[in-house]
Coordinates of C-alpha atoms (C1' of nucleotides) in Angstrom, one line a residue:
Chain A
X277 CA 74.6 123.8 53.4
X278 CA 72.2 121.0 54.9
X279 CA 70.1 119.8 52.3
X280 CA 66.7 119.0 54.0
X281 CA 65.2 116.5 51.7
X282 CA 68.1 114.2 52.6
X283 CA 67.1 111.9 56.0
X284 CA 68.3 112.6 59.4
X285 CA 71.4 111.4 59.9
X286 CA 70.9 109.3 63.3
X287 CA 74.0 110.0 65.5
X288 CA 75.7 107.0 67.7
X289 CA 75.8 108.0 70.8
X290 CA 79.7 108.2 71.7
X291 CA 80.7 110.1 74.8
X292 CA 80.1 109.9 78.6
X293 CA 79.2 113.6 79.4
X294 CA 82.3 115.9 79.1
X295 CA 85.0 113.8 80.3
X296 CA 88.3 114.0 78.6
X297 CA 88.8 111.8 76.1
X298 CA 92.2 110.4 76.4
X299 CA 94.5 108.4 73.7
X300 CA 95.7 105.0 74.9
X301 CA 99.3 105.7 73.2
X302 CA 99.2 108.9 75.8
X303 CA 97.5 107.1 78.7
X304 CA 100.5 107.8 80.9
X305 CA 99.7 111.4 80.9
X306 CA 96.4 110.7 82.8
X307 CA 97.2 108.5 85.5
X308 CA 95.2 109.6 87.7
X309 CA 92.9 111.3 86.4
X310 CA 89.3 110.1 85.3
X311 CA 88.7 109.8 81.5
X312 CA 86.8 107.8 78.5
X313 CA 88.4 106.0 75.9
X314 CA 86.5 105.4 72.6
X315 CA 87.3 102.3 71.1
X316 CA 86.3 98.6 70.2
X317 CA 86.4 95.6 72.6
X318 CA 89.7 93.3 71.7
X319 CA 89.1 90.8 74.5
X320 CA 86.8 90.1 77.2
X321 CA 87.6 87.8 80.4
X322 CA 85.1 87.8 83.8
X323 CA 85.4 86.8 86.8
X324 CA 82.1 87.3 88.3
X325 CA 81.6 90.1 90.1
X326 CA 84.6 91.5 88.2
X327 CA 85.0 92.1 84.2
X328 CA 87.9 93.0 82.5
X329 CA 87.5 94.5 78.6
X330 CA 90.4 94.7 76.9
X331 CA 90.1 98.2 75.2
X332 CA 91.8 98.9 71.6
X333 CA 91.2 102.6 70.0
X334 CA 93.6 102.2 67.5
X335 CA 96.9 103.8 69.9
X336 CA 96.9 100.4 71.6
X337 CA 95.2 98.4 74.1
X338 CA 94.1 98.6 77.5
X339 CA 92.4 96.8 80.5
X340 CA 89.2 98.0 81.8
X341 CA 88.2 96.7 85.6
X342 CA 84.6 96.9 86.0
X343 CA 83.4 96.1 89.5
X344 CA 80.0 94.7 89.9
X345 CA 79.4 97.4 92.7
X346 CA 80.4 100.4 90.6
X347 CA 77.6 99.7 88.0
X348 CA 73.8 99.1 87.7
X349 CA 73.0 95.3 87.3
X350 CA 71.8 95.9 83.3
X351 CA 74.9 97.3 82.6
X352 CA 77.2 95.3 84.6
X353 CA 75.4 92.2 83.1
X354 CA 75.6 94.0 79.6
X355 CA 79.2 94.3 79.4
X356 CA 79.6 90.4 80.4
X357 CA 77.7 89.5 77.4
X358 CA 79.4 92.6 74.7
X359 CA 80.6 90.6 71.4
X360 CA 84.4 91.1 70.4
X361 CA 84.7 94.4 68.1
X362 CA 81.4 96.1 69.8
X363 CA 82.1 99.6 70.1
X364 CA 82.5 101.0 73.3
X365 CA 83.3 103.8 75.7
X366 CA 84.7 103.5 78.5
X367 CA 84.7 106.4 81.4
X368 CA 86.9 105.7 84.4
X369 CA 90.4 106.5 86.2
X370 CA 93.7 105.9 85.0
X371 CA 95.9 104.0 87.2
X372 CA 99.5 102.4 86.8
X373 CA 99.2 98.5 88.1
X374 CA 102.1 95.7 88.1
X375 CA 99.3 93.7 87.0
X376 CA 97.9 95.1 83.9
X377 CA 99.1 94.1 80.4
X378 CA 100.3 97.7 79.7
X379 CA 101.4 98.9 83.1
X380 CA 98.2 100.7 83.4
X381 CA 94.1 100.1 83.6
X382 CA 91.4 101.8 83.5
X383 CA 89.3 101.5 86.8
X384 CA 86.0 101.6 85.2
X385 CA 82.8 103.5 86.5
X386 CA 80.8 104.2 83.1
X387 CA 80.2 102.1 80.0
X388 CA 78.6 103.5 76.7
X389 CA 78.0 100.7 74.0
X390 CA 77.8 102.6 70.3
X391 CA 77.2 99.4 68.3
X392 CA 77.4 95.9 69.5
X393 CA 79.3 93.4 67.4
X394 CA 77.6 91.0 65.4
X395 CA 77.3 87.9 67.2
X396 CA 79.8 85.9 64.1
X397 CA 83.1 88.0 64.2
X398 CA 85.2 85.9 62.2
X399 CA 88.5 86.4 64.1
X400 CA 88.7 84.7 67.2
X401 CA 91.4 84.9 69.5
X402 CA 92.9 81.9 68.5
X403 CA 94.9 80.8 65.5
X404 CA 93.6 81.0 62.0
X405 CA 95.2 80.2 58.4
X406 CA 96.9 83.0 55.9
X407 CA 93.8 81.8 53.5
X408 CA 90.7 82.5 55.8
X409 CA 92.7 86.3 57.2
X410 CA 93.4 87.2 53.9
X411 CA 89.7 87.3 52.9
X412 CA 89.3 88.5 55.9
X413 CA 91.9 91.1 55.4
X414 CA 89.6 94.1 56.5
X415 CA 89.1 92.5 59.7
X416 CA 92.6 91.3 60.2
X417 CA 93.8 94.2 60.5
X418 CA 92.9 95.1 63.6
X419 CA 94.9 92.5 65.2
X420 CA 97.7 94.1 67.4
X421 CA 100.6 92.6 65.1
X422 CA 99.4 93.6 61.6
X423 CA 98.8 96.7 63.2
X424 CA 102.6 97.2 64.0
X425 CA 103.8 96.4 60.9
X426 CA 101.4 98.7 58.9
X427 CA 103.1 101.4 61.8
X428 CA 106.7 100.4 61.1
X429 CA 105.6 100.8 56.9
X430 CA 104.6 104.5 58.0
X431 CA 107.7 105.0 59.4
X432 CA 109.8 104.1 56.8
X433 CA 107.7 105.6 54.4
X434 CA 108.5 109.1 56.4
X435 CA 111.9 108.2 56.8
X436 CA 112.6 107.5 52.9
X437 CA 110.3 110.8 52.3
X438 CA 112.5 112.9 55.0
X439 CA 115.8 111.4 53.5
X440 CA 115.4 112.2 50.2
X441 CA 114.0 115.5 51.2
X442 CA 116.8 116.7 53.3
X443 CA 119.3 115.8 50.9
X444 CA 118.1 118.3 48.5
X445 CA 116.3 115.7 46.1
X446 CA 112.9 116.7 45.2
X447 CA 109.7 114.7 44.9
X448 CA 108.6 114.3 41.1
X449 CA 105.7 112.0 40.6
X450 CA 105.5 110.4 37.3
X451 CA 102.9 109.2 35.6
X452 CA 100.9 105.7 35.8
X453 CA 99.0 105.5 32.7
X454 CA 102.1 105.0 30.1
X455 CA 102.2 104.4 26.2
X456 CA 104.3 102.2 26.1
X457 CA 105.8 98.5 27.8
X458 CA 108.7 100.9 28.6
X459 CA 111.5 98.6 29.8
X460 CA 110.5 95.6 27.7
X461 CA 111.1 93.0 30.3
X462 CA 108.2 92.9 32.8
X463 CA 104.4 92.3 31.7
X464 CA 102.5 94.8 32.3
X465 CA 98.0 95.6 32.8
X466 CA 96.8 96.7 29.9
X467 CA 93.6 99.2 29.6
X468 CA 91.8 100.8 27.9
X469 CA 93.0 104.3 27.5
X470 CA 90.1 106.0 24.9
X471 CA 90.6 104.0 22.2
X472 CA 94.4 103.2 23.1
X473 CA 96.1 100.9 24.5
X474 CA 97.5 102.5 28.2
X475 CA 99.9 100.1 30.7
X476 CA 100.2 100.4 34.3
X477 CA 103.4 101.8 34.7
X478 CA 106.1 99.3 36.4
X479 CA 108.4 102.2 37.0
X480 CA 109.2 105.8 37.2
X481 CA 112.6 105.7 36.1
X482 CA 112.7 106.4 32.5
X483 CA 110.3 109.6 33.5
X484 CA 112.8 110.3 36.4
X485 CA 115.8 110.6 34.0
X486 CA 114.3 113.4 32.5
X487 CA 113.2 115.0 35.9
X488 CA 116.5 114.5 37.3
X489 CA 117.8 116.5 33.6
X490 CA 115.3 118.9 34.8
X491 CA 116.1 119.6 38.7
X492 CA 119.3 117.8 39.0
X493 CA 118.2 115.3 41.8
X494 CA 114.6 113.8 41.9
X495 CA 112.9 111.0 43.2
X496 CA 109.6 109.6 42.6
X497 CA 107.5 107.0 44.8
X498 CA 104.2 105.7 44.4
X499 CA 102.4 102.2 43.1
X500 CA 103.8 100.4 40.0
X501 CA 102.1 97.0 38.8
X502 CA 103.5 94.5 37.1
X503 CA 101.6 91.7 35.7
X504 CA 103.9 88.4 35.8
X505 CA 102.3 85.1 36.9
X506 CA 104.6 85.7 40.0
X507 CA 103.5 83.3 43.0
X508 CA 106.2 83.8 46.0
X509 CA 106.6 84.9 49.0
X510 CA 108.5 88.0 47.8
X511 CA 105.8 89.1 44.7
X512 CA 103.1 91.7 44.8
X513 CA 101.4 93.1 41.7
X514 CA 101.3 96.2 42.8
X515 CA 103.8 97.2 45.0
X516 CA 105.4 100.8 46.2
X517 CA 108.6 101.8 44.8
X518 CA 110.7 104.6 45.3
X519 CA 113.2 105.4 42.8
X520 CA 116.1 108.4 43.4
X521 CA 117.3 109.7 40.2
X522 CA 120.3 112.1 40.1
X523 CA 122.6 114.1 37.6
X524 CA 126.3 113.6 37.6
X525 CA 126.2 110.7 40.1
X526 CA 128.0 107.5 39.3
X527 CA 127.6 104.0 40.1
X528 CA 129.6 104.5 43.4
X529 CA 127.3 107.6 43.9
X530 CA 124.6 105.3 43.5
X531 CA 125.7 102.5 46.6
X532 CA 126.7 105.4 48.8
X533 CA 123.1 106.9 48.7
X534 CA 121.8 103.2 48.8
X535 CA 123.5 102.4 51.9
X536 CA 123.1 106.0 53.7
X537 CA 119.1 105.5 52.7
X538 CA 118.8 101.9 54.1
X539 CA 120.8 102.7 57.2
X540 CA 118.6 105.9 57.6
X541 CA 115.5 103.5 57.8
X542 CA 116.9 101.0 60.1
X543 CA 117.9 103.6 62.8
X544 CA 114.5 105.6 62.6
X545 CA 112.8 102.5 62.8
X546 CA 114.7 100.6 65.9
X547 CA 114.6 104.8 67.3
X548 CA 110.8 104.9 66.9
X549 CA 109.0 101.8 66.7
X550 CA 110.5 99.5 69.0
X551 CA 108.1 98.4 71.0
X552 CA 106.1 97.4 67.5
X553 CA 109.1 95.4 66.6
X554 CA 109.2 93.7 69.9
X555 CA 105.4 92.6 69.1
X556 CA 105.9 91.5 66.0
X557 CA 108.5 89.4 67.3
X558 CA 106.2 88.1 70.4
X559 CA 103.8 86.6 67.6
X560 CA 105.7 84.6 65.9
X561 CA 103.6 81.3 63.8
X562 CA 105.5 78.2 63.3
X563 CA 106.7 78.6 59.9
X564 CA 108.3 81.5 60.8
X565 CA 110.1 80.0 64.0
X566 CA 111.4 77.3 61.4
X567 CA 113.1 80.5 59.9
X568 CA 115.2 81.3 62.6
X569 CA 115.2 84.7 62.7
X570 CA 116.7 87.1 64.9
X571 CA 115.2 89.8 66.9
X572 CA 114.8 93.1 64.6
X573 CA 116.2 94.9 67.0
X574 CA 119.5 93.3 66.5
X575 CA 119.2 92.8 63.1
X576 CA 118.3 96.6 63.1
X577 CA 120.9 97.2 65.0
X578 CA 123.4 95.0 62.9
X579 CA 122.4 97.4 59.6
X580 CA 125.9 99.7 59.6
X581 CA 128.0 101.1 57.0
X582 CA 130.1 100.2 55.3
X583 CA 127.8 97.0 53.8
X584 CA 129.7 94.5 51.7
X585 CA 130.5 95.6 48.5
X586 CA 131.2 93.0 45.9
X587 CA 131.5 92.6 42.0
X588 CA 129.4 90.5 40.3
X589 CA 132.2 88.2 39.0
X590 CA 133.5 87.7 42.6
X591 CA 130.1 86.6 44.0
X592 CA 129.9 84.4 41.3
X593 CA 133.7 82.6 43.0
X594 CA 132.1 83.2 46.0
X595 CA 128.7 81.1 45.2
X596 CA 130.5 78.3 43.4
X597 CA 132.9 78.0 46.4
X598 CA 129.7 77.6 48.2
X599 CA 128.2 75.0 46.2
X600 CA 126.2 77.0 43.7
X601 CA 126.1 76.0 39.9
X602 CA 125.1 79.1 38.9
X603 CA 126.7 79.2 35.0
X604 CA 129.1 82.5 34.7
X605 CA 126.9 85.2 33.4
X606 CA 123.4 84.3 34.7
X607 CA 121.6 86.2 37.0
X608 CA 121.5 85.5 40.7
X609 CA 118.7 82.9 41.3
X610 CA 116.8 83.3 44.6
X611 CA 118.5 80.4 46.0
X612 CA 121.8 81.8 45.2
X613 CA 120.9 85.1 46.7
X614 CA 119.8 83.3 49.7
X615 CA 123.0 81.4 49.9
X616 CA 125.3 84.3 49.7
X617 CA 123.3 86.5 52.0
X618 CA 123.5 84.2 54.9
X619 CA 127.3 84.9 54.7
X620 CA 127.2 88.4 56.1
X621 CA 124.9 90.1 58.7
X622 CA 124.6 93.0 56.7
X623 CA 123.3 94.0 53.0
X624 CA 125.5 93.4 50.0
X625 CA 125.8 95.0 46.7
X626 CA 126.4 93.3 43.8
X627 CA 128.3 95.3 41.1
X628 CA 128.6 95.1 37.6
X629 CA 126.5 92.6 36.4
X630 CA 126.3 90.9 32.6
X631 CA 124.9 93.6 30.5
X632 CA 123.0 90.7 29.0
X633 CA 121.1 90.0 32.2
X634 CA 120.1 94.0 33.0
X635 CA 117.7 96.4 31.2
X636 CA 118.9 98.2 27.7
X637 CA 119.4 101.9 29.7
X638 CA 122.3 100.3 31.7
X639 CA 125.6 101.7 30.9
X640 CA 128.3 99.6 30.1
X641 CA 131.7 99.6 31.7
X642 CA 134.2 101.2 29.8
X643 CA 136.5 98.8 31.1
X644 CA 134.4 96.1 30.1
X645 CA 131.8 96.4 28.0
X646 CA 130.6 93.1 28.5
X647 CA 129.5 93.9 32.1
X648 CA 127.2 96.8 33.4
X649 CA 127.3 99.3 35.6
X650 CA 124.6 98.2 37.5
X651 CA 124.0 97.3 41.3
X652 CA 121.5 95.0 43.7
X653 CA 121.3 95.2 47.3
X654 CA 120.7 91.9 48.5
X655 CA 119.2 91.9 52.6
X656 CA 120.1 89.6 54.9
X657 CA 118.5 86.7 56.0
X658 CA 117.4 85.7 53.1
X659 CA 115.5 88.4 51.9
X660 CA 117.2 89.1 48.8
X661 CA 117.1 91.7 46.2
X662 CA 115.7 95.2 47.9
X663 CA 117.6 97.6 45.5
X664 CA 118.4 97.8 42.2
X665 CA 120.1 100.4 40.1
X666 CA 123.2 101.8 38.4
X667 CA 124.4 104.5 36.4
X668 CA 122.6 105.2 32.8
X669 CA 123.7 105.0 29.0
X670 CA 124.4 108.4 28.8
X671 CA 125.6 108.2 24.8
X672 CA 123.0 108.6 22.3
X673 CA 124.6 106.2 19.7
X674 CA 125.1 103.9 22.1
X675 CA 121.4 104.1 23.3
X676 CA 120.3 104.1 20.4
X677 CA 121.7 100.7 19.5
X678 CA 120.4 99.2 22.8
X679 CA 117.0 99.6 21.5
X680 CA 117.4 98.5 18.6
X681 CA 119.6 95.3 19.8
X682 CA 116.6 94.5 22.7
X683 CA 114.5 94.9 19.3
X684 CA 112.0 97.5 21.5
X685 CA 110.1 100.1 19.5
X686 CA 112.2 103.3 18.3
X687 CA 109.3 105.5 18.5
X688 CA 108.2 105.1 21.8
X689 CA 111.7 106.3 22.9
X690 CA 111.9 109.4 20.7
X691 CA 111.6 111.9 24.2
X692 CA 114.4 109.1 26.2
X693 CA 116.6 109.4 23.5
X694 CA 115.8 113.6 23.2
X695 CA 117.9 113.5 27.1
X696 CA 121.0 112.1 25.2
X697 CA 120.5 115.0 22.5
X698 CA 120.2 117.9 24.5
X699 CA 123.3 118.3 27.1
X700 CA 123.1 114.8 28.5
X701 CA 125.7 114.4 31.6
X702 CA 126.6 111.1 33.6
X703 CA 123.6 110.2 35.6
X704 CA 122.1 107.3 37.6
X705 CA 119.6 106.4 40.3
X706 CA 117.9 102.9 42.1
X707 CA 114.8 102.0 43.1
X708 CA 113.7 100.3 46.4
X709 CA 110.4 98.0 47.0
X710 CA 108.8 99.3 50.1
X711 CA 107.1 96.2 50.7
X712 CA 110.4 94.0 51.0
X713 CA 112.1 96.8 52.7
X714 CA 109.0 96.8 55.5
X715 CA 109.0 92.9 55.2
X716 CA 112.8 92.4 56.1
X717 CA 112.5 95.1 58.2
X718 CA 110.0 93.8 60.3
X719 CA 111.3 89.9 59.5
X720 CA 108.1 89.0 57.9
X721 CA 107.9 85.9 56.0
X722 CA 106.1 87.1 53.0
X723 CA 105.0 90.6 51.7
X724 CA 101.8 90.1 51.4
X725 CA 101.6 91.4 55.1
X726 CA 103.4 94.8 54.6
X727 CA 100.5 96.3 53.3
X728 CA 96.7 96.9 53.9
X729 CA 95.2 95.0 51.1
X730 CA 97.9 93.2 49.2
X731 CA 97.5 92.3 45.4
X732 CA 98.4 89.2 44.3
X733 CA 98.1 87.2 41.2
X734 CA 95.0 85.3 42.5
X735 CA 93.8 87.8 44.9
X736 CA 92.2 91.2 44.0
X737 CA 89.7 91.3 47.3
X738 CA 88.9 92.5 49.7
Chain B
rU694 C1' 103.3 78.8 32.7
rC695 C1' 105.6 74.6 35.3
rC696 C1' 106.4 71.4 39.9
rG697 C1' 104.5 69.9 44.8
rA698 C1' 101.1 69.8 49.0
rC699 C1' 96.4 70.4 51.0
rG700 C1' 90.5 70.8 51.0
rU701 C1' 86.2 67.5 57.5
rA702 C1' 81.7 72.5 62.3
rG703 C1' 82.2 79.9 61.8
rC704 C1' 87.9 79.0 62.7
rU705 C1' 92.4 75.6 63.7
rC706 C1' 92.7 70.6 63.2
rA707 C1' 92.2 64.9 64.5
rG708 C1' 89.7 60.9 62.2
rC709 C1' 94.4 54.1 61.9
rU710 C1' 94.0 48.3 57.3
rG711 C1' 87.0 51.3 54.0
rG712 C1' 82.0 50.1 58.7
rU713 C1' 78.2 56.1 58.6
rA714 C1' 81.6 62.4 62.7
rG715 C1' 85.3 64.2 67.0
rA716 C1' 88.5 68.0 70.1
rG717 C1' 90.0 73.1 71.2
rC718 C1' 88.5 78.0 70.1
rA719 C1' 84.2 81.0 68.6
rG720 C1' 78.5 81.2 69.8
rG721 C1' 74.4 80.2 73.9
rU722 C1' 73.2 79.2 79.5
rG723 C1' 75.3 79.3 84.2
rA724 C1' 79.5 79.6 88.3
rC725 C1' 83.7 82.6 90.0
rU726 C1' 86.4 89.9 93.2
rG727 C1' 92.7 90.0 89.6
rU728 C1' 91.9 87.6 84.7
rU729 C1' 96.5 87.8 81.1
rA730 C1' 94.7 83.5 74.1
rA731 C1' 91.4 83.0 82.1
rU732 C1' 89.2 78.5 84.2
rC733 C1' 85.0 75.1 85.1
rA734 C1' 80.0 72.7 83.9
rC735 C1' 76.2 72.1 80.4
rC736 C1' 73.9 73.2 75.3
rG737 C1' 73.4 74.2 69.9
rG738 C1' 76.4 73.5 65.5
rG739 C1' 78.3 69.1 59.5
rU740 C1' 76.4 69.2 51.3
rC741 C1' 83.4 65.6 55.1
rC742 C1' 85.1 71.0 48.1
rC743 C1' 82.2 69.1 43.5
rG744 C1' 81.4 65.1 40.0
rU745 C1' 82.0 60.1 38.3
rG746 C1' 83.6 55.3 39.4
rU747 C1' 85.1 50.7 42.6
rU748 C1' 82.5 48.3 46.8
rC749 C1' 77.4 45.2 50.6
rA750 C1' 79.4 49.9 52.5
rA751 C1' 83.5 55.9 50.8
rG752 C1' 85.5 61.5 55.0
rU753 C1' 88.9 57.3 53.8
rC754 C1' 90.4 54.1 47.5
rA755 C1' 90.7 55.7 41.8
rC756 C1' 90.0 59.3 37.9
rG757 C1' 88.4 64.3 36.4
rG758 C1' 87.3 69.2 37.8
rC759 C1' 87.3 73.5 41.2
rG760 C1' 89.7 76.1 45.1
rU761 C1' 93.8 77.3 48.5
rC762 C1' 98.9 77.2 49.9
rG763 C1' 104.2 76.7 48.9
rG764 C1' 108.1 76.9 45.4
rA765 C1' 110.5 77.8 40.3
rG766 C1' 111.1 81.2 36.3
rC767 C1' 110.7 86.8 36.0
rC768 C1' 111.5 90.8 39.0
rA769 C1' 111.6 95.3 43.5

RNA sequence: UCCGACGUAGCUCAGCUGGUAGAGCAGGUGACUGUUAAUCACCGGGUCCCGUGUUCAAGUCACGGCGUCGGAGCCA
């Protein structure tokens, strides 16, 4: 397999003789015992003829106590002079003391460096602007905080995946090159696609429909993109959706598994990553203090069925008892979302919006054909719209003469309408942004944070 | 696309009615056997975003540009 015309790969050196290596998330395990932990230096205090290295390998953090009589001078000295981010090993034995960040320290008697830090690491322990961490986003990263909240995304991620999963819907992943601007509404990245014009697709659903036709409950969730001049705090262009879709399930069918899927989340989450949240809420910059927000936990905590469940018309009273003048048959503005949110401690659906204001596959009410039967969730605290859904024009005619009225091109919905043709059945779904879901969730103040390397409208590096 | 704010050391910022540049952190040297964003002493570090103009004199005032941030619309 080796191919010996390439060069020698030269090997770090990166363990202290045949110690265990032991996990800092597990560390309790050891206590005790002596070990090495692999990692990178986070921190580094001295008080002469003591050091103390703050250890991260990724699991968490912990102190290493180096006494100047447990070491030779050079490497004593050495480890008083290691840069932030130098990789390190550390060998030494596990002990639980009151006076450790963590509850428990290393007592060090071995140090391996396996690459000292550049003498400029950008991120120092003290403040720095969004502007300057963003660019350094691939550094940022390794801060304790954004490091909880890309953990609390994981978890939610596996709990929307385990959800859906147990409840008999199965994963369908749709496609991301698409023919056509499907919904008409958003505007989308155009490529080039051979010779054709391709878009980045800014949903799943219309794919889903037929899935769901197909398998009878499906959901899909990966990246969609959407191309808008969108600069806010709640905007990514390309951002993770997942989107149930589901045959013979009606608008209340939709809410039900809406609020069984968001209260799913917030009890893994508050179940599993609790002591994340708590960090998260330890480091807390100015602007979001300003916001007020509460502890996750309890906001967590406050996440319990049954959420408020209100027609459109009715938050529109609502709002104008509140001081809104939102015009009867607009759609919610982010102020007014805000505004009626901070009414309740929990989610709220909207129901039955305009049909004017919603895509052309909404189905209309029977009982009023001027509304929809459509749905948002709308999170507390501000956070607005999470979900949105409703059940789908199910009547080819109908459809049909959606298109046409939204003045979208027939041909590109030949296979939609074919669903309608062939034994078409009552049928709806949602779709939830991850990156609003994690951002709420973890009471972020924009979303730009819930995930590794955001895009944004002006920012396509790192 | 529109509205608003900001741009000074590697970073976060101060710099008054215009008079020629300052702090903390980071970096360097040293002290300290329990530090918790350690502390203390000393040292190095600047195209004050760019351009034009006003002025004896511009980080400071005016205009234009560039960049960043926040918000609106649209949406998840």
């Amino acid at each position: 397999m080796t191919d010996a015309s390439l060069p020698t790969p030269h090997h770090l050196p990166c363990t202290i003789g045949d110690l265990p290596v032991a996990r800092i998330a597990e560390i309790a395990a050891f206590a005790g015992q002596r070990v090495q932990i692999r990692g990178w230096l986070h921190n580094r205090r001295s008080k002469g003829k003591l050091h103390f290295l703050q250890l991260r390998d990724g699991s968490g953090i912990i102190q290493a106590v180096l006494f100047k009589g447990d070491f030779d001078e050079a490497t004593f000295a050495r480890a008083d002079h290691l840069q932030q981010e130098s990789s390190i090993v550390v060998a030494g034995t596990v002990r639980a003391d009151e006076r450790a960040p963590s509850g428990f320290e290393l007592q060090a008697d071995g140090l391996l460096v396996v690459a000292e830090a550049h003498a400029d690491y950008p991120i120092s322990p003290k403040e720095h602007g969004v502007a300057f961490l963003m660019d350094h986003r691939h550094l940022w990263l390794r801060s304790r905080r954004q490091a909880a909240i890309l953990r609390v995304r994981a978890r939610i991620v596996k709990s929307i995946r385990d959800f859906f999963d147990s409840h008999d819907y199965v994963l369908v992943d749709t496609p991301i090159f698409t023919p056509n601007a499907c919904e008409g509404t958003s505007t989308l990245f155009e490529t080039d696609y051979h010779d054709q014009k391709a878009y980045l697709s800014q949903s799943g659903q219309l794919y889903s429909e037929a899935t769901a036709m197909a398998l009878g409950r499906v959901y899909t969730f990966g990246p969609t993109f959407r191309a808008e001049k969108s600069k806010t705090r709640r905007h990514l262009t390309e951002f993770w959706m997942v989107e149930p879709e589901a045959a013979f399930l009606d608008l209340d069918g939709v809410i039900d598994l809406a609020e069984d899927l968001v209260c799913t989340i917030a009890q893994d989450v508050l179940r599993d990553r609790g002591p994340e949240l708590d960090l998260i809420d330890s480091i807390r910059s100015e602007a979001e203090e300003h916001r007020q927000l509460k502890l996750r936990r309890e906001a967590l905590a406050a996440i319990r069925k049954p959420f408020i469940r209100l027609d459109y018309a009715d938050a529109v009273d609502q709002l104008h008892e509140l001081g809104s003048d939102i015009p009867f048959g607009d759609d919610l503005g982010g102020d007014d979302e805000t505004i009626l949110t901070q009414q309740y401690d929990r989610p709220i659906f909207v129901r039955r919006y305009p049909a004017q204001v919603k895509a052309f596959y909404m189905k209309r009410d029977p009982a009023d054909p001027v509304r929809s039967l459509s749905v948002d969730m709308l999170a507390p605290e501000g956070y607005g719209e999470v979900i949105g859904g409703g059940q789908r024009e199910d009547d080819h005619d109908t459809l049909r003469a959606a298109i046409e009225h939204h003045k979208l091109p027939m041909a590109a919905f030949d296979w939609y309408l074919d669903l309608r043709k062939y034994g078409t059945v009552p049928h709806g779904g949602f779709g939830l942004g991850l990156e609003r879901t994690v951002a709420w969730v973890c009471g972020l103040p924009h979303v730009r944070e819930t995930i590794a390397f955001p895009r944004l409208m002006d920012r396509l590096r790192p």
